[in-house]
Amino acid sequence: SQQGEEDPQALSIQEGENATMNCSYKTSINNLQWYRQNSGRGLVHLILIRSNEREKHSGRLRVTLDTSKKSSSLLITASRAADTASYFCATGQKNTGNQFYFGTGTSLTVIP
Amino acid sequence: SQTIHQWPATLVQPVGSPLSLECTVEGTSNPNLYWYRQAAGRGLQLLFYSVGIGQISSEVPQNLSASRPQDRQFILSSKKLLLSDSGFYLCAWSVFSSYNEQFFGPGTRLTVL
């Protein structure tokens, strides 16, 4: 399978704490993206990091990418109850060019 | 601005019945289009993608098929549904292949009984 894997599968934290999720993948990529999904809804794009970038920030989100380890992490700082959702990483494939492959997701619960 | 529509939102179908899910995109031309299936509590599985009218690529062998009769229309079909076809089906589009982000529709919840 070309899917990635997120770790942990589930994470529960208190409001105000930081949440860190990790993603590992198998193939060469041109970018890695993180998405958020609220229960029963479509996915919303959060942030994209290209294969030649190592770190990227967007508001309370910080993404790192280590292509040598084929891994990425998403950090959400100062979490809020509204951050409760599932988070997925997706890889844009280098060789094929058109497909995206999603990981299995991390379910984040932020307790008020 | 671009928008993506999917319908129906929910669908309950008996085993052996046909299926047609539709996805349309507004506000962009020649998008890449994608169909995904998400099993309960799981990640997304890429089913089909299309880079242009009539061009369909299938990722996994299955009971489903896809068609793109118009530039911004993507249809997922089945002649005879199986129980295992139940799931949450998501349509998405992107510009210029996988170098950019995808934009997802609201999804269709399909239950096959």
Short mmCIF file of C-alpha atoms in Angstrom, two decimals, chain A residues 2-3 30-31 33 35 37 39-45 48 50 88 90-94 96-105, chain B residues 32 34 36 38 41-46 49 51 57 59 88 90 93-107 109:
data_model
loop_
_atom_site.label_atom_id
_atom_site.label_comp_id
_atom_site.label_asym_id
_atom_site.label_seq_id
_atom_site.Cartn_x
_atom_site.Cartn_y
_atom_site.Cartn_z
CA GLN A 2 1.18 3.52 -0.70
CA GLN A 3 -0.81 4.96 2.16
CA ASN A 30 6.79 16.18 -4.21
CA ASN A 31 4.80 17.49 -1.29
CA GLN A 33 -0.25 17.95 3.02
CA TYR A 35 -6.04 17.89 6.25
CA GLN A 37 -12.00 16.31 8.99
CA SER A 39 -17.07 14.02 11.96
CA GLY A 40 -19.13 13.10 8.91
CA ARG A 41 -17.84 15.98 6.82
CA GLY A 42 -15.48 16.52 3.93
CA LEU A 43 -11.80 17.24 4.44
CA VAL A 44 -10.38 20.71 4.76
CA HIS A 45 -6.86 21.50 3.64
CA LEU A 48 1.18 22.00 2.35
CA ARG A 50 7.03 20.84 -0.42
CA PHE A 88 -4.84 13.21 7.94
CA ALA A 90 -1.58 13.10 2.30
CA THR A 91 1.33 12.75 -0.06
CA GLY A 92 1.59 14.04 -3.60
CA GLN A 93 3.49 11.38 -5.47
CA LYS A 94 6.69 12.31 -7.24
CA THR A 96 3.07 9.52 -10.88
CA GLY A 97 2.19 13.16 -10.49
CA ASN A 98 -1.56 12.98 -10.20
CA GLN A 99 -2.42 10.87 -7.20
CA PHE A 100 -2.69 11.72 -3.54
CA TYR A 101 -2.35 9.04 -0.89
CA PHE A 102 -3.81 9.56 2.53
CA GLY A 103 -2.73 8.22 5.87
CA THR A 104 -4.99 6.48 8.35
CA GLY A 105 -5.57 9.58 10.46
CA ASN B 32 -8.08 16.96 -11.72
CA TYR B 34 -10.87 12.33 -7.55
CA TYR B 36 -12.27 8.46 -2.47
CA GLN B 38 -13.64 6.22 3.61
CA GLY B 41 -13.03 5.35 11.42
CA ARG B 42 -10.48 4.85 8.66
CA GLY B 43 -8.41 6.84 6.22
CA LEU B 44 -9.27 7.66 2.64
CA GLN B 45 -8.79 5.16 -0.14
CA LEU B 46 -8.26 6.61 -3.59
CA TYR B 49 -8.87 10.01 -10.60
CA VAL B 51 -7.07 14.45 -15.56
CA SER B 57 -7.58 5.99 -13.90
CA GLU B 59 -6.48 2.67 -8.34
CA PHE B 88 -18.42 7.59 2.97
CA LEU B 90 -15.74 11.89 -1.13
CA TRP B 93 -10.54 18.43 -7.18
CA SER B 94 -7.13 19.93 -7.55
CA VAL B 95 -5.25 22.12 -10.00
CA PHE B 96 -2.11 20.95 -11.80
CA SER B 97 -1.96 17.42 -10.43
CA SER B 98 -0.70 16.55 -6.98
CA TYR B 99 1.57 19.61 -6.66
CA ASN B 100 -1.25 21.52 -5.04
CA GLU B 101 -3.88 20.99 -2.41
CA GLN B 102 -7.15 19.20 -2.93
CA PHE B 103 -10.57 20.63 -2.25
CA PHE B 104 -13.20 18.23 -1.01
CA GLY B 105 -16.92 18.00 -1.40
CA PRO B 106 -19.23 17.35 1.57
CA GLY B 107 -19.38 13.61 0.89
CA ARG B 109 -22.86 8.46 3.12
#
